[in-house]
Tab-separated table of C-alpha atoms in Angstrom:
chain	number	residue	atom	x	y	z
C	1	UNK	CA	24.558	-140.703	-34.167
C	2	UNK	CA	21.572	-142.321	-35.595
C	3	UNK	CA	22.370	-145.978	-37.550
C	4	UNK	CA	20.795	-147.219	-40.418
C	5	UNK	CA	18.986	-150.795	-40.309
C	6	UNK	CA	20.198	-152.969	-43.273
C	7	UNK	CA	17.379	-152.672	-45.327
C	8	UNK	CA	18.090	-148.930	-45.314
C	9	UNK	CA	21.657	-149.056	-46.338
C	10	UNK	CA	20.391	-151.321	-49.071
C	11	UNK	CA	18.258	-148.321	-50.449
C	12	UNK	CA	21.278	-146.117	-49.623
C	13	UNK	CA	23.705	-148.190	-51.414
C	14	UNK	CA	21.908	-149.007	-54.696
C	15	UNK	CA	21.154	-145.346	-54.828
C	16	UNK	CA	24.762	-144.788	-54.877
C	17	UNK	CA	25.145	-147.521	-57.586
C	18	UNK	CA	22.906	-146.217	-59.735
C	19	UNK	CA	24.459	-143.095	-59.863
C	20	UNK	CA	27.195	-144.169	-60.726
C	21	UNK	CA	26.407	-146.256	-63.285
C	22	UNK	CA	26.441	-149.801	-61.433
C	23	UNK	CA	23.480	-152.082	-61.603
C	24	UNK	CA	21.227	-151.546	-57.961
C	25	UNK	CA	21.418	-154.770	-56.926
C	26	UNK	CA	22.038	-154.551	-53.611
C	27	UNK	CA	20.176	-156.209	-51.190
C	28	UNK	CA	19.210	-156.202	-47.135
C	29	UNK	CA	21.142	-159.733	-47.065
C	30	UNK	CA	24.183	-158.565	-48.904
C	31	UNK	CA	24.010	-155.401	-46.885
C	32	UNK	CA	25.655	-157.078	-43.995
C	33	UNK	CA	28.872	-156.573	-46.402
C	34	UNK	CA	27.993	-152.881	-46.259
C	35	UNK	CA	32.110	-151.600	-44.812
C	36	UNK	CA	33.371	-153.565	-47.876
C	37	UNK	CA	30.861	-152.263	-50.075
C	38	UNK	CA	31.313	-148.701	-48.990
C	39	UNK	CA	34.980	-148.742	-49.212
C	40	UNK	CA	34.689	-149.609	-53.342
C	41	UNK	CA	32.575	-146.496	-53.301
C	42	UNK	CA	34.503	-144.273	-51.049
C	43	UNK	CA	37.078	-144.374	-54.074
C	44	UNK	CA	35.369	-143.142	-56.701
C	45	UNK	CA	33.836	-140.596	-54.375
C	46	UNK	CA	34.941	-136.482	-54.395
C	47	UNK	CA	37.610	-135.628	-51.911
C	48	UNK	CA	37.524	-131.754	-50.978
C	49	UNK	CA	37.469	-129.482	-48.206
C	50	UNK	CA	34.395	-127.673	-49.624
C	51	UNK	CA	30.970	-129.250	-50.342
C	52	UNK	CA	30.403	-130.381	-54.218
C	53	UNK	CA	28.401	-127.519	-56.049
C	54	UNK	CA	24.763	-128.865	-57.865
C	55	UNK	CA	24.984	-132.479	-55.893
C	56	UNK	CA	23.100	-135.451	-57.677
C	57	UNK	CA	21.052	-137.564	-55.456
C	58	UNK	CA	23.233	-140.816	-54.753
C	59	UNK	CA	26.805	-138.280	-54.957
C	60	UNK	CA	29.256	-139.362	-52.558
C	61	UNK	CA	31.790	-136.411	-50.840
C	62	UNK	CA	34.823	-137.355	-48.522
C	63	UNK	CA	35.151	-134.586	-46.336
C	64	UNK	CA	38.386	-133.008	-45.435
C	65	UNK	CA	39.143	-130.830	-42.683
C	66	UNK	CA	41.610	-128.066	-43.752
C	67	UNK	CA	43.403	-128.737	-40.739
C	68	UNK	CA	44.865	-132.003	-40.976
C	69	UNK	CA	44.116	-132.903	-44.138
C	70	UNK	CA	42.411	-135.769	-42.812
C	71	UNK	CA	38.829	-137.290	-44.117
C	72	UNK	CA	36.625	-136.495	-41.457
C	73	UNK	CA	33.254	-137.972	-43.109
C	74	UNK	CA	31.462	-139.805	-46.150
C	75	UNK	CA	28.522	-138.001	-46.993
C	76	UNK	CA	26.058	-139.337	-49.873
C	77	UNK	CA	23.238	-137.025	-51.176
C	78	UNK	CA	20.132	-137.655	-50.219
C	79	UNK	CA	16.819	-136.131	-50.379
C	80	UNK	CA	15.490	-135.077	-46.636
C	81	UNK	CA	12.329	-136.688	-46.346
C	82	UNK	CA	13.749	-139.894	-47.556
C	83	UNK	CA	16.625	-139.913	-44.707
C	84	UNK	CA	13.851	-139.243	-42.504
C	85	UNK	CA	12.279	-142.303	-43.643
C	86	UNK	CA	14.943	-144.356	-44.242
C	87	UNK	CA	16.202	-143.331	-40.574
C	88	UNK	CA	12.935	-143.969	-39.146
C	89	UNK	CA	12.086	-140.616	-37.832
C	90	UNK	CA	8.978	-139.189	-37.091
C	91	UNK	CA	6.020	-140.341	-38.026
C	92	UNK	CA	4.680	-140.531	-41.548
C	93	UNK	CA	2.308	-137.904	-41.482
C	94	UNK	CA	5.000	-135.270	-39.536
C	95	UNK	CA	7.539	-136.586	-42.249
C	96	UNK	CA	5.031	-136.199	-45.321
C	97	UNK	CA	5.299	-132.040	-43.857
C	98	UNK	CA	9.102	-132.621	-44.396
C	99	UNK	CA	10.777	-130.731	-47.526
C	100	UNK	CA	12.256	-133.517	-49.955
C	101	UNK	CA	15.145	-131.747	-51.452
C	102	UNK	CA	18.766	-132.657	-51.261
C	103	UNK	CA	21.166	-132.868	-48.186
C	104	UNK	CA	24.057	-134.519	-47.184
C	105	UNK	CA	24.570	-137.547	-44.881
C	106	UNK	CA	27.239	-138.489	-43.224
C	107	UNK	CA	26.978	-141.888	-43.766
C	108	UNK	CA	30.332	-142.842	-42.392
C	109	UNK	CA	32.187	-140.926	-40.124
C	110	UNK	CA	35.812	-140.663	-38.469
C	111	UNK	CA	36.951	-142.886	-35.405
C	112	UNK	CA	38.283	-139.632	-34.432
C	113	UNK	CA	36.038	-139.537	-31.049
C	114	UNK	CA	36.848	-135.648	-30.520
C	115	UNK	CA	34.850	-135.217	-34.178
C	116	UNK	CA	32.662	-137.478	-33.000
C	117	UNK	CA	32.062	-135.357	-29.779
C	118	UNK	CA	30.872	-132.605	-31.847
C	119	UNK	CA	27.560	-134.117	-33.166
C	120	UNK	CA	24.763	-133.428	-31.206
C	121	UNK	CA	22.826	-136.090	-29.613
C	122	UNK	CA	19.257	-137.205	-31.292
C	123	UNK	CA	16.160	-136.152	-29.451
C	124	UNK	CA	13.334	-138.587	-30.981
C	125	UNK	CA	10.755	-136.806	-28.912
C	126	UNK	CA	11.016	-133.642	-30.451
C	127	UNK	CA	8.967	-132.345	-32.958
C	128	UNK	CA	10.323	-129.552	-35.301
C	129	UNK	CA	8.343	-127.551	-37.312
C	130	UNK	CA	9.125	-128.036	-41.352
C	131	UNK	CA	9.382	-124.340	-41.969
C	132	UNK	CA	11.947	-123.744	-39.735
C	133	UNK	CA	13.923	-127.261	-41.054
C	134	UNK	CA	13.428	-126.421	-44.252
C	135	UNK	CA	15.209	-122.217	-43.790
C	136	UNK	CA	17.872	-123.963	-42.183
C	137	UNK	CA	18.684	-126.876	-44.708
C	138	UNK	CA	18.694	-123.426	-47.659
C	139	UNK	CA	21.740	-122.263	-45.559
C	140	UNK	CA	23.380	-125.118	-44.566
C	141	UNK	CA	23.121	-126.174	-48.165
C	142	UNK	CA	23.982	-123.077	-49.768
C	143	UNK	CA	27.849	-122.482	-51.489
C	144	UNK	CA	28.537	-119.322	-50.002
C	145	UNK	CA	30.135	-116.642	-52.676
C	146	UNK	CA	32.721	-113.991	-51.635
C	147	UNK	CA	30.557	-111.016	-50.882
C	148	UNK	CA	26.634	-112.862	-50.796
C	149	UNK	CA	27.571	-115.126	-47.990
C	150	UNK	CA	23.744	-115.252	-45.747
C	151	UNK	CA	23.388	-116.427	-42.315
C	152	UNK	CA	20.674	-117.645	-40.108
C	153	UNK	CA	18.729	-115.767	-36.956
C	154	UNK	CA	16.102	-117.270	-35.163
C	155	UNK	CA	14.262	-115.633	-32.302
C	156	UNK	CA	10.995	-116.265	-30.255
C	157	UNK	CA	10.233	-116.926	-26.833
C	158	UNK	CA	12.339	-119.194	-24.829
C	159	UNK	CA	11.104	-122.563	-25.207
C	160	UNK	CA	10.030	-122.831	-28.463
C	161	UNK	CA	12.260	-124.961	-29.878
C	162	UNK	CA	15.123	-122.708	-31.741
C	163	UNK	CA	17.863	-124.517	-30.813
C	164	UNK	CA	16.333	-127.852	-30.416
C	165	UNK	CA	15.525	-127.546	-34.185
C	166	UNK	CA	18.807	-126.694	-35.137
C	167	UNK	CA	20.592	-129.758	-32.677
C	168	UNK	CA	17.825	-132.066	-34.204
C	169	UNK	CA	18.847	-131.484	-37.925
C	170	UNK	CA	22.736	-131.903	-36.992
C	171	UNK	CA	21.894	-135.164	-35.099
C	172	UNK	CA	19.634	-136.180	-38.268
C	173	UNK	CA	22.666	-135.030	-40.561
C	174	UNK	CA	25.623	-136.306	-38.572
C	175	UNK	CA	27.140	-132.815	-38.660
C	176	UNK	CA	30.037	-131.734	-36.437
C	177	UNK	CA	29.177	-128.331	-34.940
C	178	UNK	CA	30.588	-126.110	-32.677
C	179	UNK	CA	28.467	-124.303	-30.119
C	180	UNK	CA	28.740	-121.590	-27.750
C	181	UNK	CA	26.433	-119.112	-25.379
C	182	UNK	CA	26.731	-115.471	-25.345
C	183	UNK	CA	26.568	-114.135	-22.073
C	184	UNK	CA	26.341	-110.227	-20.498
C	185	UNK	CA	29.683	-108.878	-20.319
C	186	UNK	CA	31.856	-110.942	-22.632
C	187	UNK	CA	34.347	-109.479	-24.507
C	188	UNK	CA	34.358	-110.474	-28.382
C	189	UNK	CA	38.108	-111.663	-27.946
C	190	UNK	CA	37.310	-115.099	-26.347
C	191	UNK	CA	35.588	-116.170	-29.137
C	192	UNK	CA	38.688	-115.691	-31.097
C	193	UNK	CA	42.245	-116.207	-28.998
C	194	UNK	CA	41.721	-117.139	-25.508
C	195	UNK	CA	44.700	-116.536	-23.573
C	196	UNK	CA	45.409	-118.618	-20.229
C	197	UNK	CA	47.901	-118.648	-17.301
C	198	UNK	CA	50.554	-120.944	-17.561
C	199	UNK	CA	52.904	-122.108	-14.155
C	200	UNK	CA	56.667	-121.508	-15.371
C	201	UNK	CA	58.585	-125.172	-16.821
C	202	UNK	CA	61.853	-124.078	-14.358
C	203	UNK	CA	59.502	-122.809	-11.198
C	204	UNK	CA	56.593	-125.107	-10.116
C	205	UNK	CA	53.419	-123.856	-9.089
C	206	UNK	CA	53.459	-123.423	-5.120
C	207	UNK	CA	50.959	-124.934	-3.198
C	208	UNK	CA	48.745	-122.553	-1.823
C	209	UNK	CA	45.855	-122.830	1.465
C	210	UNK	CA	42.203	-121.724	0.368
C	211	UNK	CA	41.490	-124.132	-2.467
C	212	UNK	CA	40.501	-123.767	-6.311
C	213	UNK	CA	40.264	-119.931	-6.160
C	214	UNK	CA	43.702	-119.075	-3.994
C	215	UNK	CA	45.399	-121.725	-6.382
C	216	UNK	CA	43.653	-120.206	-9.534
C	217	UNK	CA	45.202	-116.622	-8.148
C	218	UNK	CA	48.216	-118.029	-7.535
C	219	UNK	CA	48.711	-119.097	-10.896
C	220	UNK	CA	47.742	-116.115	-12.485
C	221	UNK	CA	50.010	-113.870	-10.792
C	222	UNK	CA	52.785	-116.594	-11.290
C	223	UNK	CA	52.175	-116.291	-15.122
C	224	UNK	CA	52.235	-112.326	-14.535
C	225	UNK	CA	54.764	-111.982	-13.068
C	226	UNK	CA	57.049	-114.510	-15.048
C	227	UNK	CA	54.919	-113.343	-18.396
C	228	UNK	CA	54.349	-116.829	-19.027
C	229	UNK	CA	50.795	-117.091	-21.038
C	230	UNK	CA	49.275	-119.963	-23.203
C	231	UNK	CA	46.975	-119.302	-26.177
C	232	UNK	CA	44.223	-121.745	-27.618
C	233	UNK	CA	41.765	-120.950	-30.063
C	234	UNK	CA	38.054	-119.613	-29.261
C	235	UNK	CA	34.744	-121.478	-30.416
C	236	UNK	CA	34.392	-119.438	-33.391
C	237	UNK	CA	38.065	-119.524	-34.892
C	238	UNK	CA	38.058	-123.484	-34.772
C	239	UNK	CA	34.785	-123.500	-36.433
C	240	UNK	CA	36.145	-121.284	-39.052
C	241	UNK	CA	39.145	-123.026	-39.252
C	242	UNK	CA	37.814	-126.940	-39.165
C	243	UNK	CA	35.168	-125.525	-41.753
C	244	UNK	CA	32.226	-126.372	-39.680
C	245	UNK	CA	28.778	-124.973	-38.682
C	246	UNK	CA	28.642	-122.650	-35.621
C	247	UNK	CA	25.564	-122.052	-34.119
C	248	UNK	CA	25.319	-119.580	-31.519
C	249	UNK	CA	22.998	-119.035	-28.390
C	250	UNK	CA	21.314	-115.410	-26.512
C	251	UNK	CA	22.921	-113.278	-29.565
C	252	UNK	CA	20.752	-110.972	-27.581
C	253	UNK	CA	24.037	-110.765	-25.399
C	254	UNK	CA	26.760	-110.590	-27.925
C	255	UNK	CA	29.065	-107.983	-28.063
C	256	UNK	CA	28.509	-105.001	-30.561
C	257	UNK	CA	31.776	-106.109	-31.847
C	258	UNK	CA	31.300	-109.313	-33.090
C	259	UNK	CA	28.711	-108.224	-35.959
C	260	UNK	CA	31.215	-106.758	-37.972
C	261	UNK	CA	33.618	-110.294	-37.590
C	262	UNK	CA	30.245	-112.069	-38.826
C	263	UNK	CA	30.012	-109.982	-42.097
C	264	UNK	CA	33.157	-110.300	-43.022
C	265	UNK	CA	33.095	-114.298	-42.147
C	266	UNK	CA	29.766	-114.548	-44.437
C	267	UNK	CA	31.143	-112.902	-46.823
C	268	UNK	CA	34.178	-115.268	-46.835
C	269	UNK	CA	36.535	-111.699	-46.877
C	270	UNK	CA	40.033	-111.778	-45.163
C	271	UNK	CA	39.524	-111.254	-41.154
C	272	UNK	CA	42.379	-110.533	-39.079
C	273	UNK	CA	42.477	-111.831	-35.217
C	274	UNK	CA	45.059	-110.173	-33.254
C	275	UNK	CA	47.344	-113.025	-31.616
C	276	UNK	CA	46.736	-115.562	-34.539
C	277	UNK	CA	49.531	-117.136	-36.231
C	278	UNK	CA	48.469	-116.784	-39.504
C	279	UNK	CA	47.428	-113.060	-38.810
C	280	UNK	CA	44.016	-113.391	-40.859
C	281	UNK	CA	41.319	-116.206	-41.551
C	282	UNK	CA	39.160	-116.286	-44.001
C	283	UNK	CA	36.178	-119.074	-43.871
C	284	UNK	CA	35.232	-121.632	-45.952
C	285	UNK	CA	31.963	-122.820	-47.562
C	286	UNK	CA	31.255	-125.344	-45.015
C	287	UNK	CA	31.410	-122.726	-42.208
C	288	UNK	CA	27.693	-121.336	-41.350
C	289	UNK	CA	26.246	-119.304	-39.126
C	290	UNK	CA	23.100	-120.058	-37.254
C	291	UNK	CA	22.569	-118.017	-34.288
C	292	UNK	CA	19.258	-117.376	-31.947
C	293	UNK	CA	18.034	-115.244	-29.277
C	294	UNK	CA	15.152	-113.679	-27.588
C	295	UNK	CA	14.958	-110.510	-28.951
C	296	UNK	CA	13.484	-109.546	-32.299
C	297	UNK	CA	15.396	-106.898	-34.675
C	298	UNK	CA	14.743	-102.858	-34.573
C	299	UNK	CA	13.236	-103.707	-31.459
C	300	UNK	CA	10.152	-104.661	-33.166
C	301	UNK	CA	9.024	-107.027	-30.461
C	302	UNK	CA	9.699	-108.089	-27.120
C	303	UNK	CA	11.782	-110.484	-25.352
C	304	UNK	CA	13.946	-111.505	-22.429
C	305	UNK	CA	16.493	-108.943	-23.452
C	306	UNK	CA	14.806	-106.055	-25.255
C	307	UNK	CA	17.445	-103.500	-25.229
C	308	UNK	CA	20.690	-105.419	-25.175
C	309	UNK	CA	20.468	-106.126	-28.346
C	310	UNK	CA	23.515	-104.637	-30.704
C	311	UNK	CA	22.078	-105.890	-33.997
C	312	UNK	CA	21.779	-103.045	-36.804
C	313	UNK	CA	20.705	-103.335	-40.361
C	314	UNK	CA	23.835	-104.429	-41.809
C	315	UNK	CA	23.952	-107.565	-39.731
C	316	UNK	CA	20.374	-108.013	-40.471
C	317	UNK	CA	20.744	-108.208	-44.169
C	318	UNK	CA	23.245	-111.149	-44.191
C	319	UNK	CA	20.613	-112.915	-42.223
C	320	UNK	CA	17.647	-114.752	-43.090
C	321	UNK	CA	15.536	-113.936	-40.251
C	322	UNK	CA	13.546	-117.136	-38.784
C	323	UNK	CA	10.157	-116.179	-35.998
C	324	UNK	CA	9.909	-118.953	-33.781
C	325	UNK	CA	5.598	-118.706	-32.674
C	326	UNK	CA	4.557	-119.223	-29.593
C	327	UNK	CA	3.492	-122.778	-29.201
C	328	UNK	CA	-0.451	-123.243	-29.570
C	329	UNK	CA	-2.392	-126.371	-27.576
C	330	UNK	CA	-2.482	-128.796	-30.225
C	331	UNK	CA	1.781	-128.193	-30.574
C	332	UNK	CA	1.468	-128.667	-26.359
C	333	UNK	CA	-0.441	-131.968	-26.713
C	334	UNK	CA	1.648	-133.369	-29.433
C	335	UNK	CA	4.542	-132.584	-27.139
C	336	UNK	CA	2.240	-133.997	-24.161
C	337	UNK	CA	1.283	-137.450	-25.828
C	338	UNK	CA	4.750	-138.045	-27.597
C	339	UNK	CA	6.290	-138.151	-24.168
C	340	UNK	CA	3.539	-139.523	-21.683
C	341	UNK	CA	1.868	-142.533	-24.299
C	342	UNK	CA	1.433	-145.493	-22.469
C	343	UNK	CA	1.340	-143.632	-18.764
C	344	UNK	CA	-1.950	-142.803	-16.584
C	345	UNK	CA	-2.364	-139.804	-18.341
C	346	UNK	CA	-6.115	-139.889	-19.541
C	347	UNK	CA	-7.140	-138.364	-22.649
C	348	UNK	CA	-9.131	-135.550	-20.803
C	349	UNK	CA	-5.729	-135.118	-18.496
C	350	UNK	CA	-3.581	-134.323	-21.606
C	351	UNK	CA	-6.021	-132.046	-23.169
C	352	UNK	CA	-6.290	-129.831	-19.967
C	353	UNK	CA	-2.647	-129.781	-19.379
C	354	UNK	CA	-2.135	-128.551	-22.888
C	355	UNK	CA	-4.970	-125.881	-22.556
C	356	UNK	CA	-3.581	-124.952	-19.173
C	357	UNK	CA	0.274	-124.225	-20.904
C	358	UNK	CA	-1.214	-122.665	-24.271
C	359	UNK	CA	-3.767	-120.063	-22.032
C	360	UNK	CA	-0.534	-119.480	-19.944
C	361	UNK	CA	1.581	-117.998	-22.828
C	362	UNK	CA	-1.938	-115.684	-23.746
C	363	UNK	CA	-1.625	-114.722	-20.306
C	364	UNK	CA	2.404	-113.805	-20.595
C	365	UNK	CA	1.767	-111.396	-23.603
C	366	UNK	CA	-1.452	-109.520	-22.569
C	367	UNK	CA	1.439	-108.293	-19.857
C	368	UNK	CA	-0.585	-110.485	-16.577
C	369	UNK	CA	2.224	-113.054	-16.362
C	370	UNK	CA	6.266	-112.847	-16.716
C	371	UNK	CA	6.744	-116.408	-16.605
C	372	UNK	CA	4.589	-119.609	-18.740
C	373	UNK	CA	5.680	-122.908	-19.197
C	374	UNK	CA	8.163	-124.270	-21.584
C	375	UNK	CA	7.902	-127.584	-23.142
C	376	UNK	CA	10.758	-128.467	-21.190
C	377	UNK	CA	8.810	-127.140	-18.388
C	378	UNK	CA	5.128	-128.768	-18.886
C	379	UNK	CA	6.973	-132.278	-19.334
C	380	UNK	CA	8.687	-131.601	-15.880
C	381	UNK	CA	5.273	-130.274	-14.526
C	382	UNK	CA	3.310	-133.644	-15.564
C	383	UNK	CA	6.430	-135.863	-14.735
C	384	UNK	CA	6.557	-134.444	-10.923
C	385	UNK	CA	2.537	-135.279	-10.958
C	386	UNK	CA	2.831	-138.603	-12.069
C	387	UNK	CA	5.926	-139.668	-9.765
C	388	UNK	CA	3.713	-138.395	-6.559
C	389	UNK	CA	0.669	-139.274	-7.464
C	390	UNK	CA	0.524	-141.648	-5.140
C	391	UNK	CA	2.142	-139.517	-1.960
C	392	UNK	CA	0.644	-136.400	-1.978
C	393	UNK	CA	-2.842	-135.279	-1.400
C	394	UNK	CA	-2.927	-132.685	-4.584
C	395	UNK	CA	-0.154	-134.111	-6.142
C	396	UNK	CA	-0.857	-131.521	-9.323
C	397	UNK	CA	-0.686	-128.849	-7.432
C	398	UNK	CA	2.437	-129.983	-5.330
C	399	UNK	CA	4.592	-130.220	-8.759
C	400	UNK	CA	3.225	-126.674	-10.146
C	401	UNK	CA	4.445	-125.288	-6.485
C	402	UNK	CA	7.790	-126.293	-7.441
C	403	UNK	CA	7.640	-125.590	-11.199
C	404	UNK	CA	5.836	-122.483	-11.598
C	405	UNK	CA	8.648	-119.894	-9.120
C	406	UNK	CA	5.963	-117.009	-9.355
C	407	UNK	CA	3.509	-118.527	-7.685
C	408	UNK	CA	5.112	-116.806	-4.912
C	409	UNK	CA	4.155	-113.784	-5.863
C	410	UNK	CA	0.232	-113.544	-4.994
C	411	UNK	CA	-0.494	-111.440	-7.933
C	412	UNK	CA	0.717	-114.240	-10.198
C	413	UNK	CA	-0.524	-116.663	-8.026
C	414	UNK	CA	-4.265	-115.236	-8.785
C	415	UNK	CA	-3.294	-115.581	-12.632
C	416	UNK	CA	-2.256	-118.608	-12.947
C	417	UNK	CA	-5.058	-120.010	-10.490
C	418	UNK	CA	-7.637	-118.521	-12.823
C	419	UNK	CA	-6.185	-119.948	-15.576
C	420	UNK	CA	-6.035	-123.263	-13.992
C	421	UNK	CA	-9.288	-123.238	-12.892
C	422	UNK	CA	-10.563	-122.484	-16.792
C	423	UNK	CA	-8.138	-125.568	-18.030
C	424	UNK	CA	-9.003	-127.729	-15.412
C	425	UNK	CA	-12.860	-127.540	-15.508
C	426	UNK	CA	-13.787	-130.533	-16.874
C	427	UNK	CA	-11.533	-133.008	-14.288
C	428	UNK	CA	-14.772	-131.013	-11.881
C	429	UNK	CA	-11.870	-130.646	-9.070
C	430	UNK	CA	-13.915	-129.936	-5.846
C	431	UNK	CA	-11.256	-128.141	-3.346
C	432	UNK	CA	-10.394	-124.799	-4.709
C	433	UNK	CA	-6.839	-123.486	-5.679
C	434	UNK	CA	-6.143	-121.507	-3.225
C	435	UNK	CA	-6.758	-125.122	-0.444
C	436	UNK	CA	-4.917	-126.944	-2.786
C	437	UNK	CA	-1.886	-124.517	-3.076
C	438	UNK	CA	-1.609	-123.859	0.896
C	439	UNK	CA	-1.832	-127.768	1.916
C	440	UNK	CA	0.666	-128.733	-1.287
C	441	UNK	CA	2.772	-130.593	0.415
C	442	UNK	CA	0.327	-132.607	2.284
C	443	UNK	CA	0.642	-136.354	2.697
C	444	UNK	CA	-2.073	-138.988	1.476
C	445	UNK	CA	-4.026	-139.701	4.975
C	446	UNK	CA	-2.352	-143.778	4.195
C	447	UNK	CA	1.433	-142.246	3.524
C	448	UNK	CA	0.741	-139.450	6.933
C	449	UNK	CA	-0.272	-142.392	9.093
């Protein structure tokens, strides 16, 4: 989780104060006392399992988890682009594009380490856009009503940063989540009871030759044949039930059944799950959905699973529905000099690497291409360069052998070469692609002899 410096919790604290009606006095050298200081706070602040409705800037909330009745976090109120700030995040101008309007920070957290598990790690290199911050701050902010509960859906080409943006608020927020994939084939079930093979207490599990797998069926027909099962509780029933976001990956993949669960989780109805002990849940305020995927709805444009998709126009209209845009250069070569300042990376270098991933995406939807490069992808690409830059004769081609699969493929091959060729152009590279590409992994003539 990201830490304040003292200076910040000074602003933090006397913000606090002040609301409160205690003189801001409060400085970076008394800060040092902050865990005393916060603890006369904590007191006056609001204990509750949901979030306070029409939150003053400088309100404290103790969150409880419904659970155990336990305080899970202190969150103050704060306005977004002044965590940023106060946090030290971005820089000024990408935080000046920042909404300022109220969230809550989890200024002090549990010791509990498996709540503490749950937060996702900060990614300072990343760069979200403010549009898409700013949809998913309305929902995670938003009281949810019985019957007008909304969701979140956000869909683009993989890559773009739909998830990242989500993980990269959390981290900012300190927020517990719970995640999980969809994949083809699942069965709706497992995201509610999972049930598991258990060895019987009076027989113990036989050992068995042929490793994991023979022991795994072993144990399984053991627990069949004795009728011995355990239950435990899917991803999205212990996000329900702790009260806590839920973000979920490829909805593309989801089962047809789970939309109607969703709707009547939004809408904060009664939802019964066969095999729970309490028969029916029914979620909280502080449970939200945010989900993402490939595929756009009514089919309305493409993406890595166009016709998997279950969604229908019920679903849709509990959803605010988020387009992710394919990345343009200048988004490439902020993502290029963010991660590569201070390396041999020339000015010119950076501009034709992010000219070279930019013209690939054009290339991917006028049909000539079914594969571009990723952020997560170009950094790799430019990474591999720099590390062999010393050992290989075309070192630049080398890494986009191994990056770039479909170069395989000739008829890609002759894409992406043009396309490099056009990026590339001012460098004035003398060999030609295709040399390059079939003496890749040559040595330097020094390294060879």
């Amino acid at each position: 989780m990201l830490k304040l410096n003292l200076s910040a919790k000074a602003a933090l604290l006397n913000l606090i104060a002040s609301t409160h009606g205690y003189r801001a006095c409060w400085s970076e050298r008394n800060a040092a006392n902050f865990d005393q200081i916060m603890d006369l706070i904590i007191a006056a602040a609001t204990r509750s399992v949901e979030p306070p409705r029409d939150p003053k800037y400088g309100d404290v909330w103790a969150v409880v988890d419904p659970q155990t009745d336990n305080e899970v976090a202190f969150r103050v109120c704060v306005g977004f682009r002044t965590l940023l700030t106060l946090l030290d995040v971005l820089s000024k101008e990408e935080r000046d594009l920042m909404p300022e309007r109220p969230v809550w920070y989890s200024l002090v957290l549990t010791s509990d380490p498996a709540y503490q598990a749950l937060i996702p790690d900060f990614d300072r290199l990343f760069i979200p856009k403010p549009q898409h911050v700013n949809l998913l701050i309305e929902v995670l902010m938003a009281v949810n009503e019985p019957g007008y509960g909304r969701g979140y859906y956000g869909f683009g080409d993989s890559g773009v940063g739909k998830t990242s943006t989500a993980s990269w608020l959390f981290a900012v927020l300190g927020y517990a989540v719970i995640s999980f994939n969809c994949k083809a084939n699942m069965e709706v079930e497992e995201l509610f009871i999972r049930v598991l093979p258990t060895p019987h207490v009076d027989a113990p599990e036989k050992e068995v030759k042929g490793g994991a797998a023979a022991q795994a069926l072993n144990r399984l027909a053991a627990a069949t044949e004795k009728n011995n099962w355990s239950q435990s509780y899917g991803p999205l029933l212990e996000a329900v039930l702790h009260n806590v976001p839920f973000v979920v990956d490829e909805l593309d993949l989801a089962p047809p059944e789970l939309l109607p669960a969703i709707n009547n989780l939004l809408e904060r109805r009664n939802f019964a799950v066969a095999g729970f002990k309490d028969r029916f849940v029914r979620a909280g305020s502080g449970f939200k959905f945010f989900a993402f995927g490939n595929t756009g709805f009514l089919g309305d444009l493409s993406g890595n699973y166009q016709g998997r998709s279950s969604f229908d126009a019920s679903f849709a209209d509990r959803l605010y529905i988020d387009c992710y845009e394919d990345l343009k250069k200048e988004d490439y070569l902020k993502i290029i000099n963010r991660n590569f300042d201070g390396t041999r990376l020339t000015r010119e270098i950076k501009e034709c690497f992010a000219s070279f991933a930019a013209m690939l995406v054009a290339s991917k939807n006028e049909g000539k291409l079914q594969q571009s490069l990723s952020p997560r992808a170009l950094t790799a690409l430019i990474r591999l360069y720099l590390s062999n830059a010393d050992y290989y004769k075309y070192p630049l081609m080398y890494a986009l052998g191994v990056t770039m699969g479909c170069l395989i493929d000739p008829a890609c091959r002759e894409t992406v070469f043009n396309v490099f060729t056009l990026s590339f152009a001012p460098l004035e590279i003398q060999s030609s692609c295709d040399v390059m590409y079939a003496e890749r992994d040559a040595l330097l003539q020094s390294d060879a002899a």
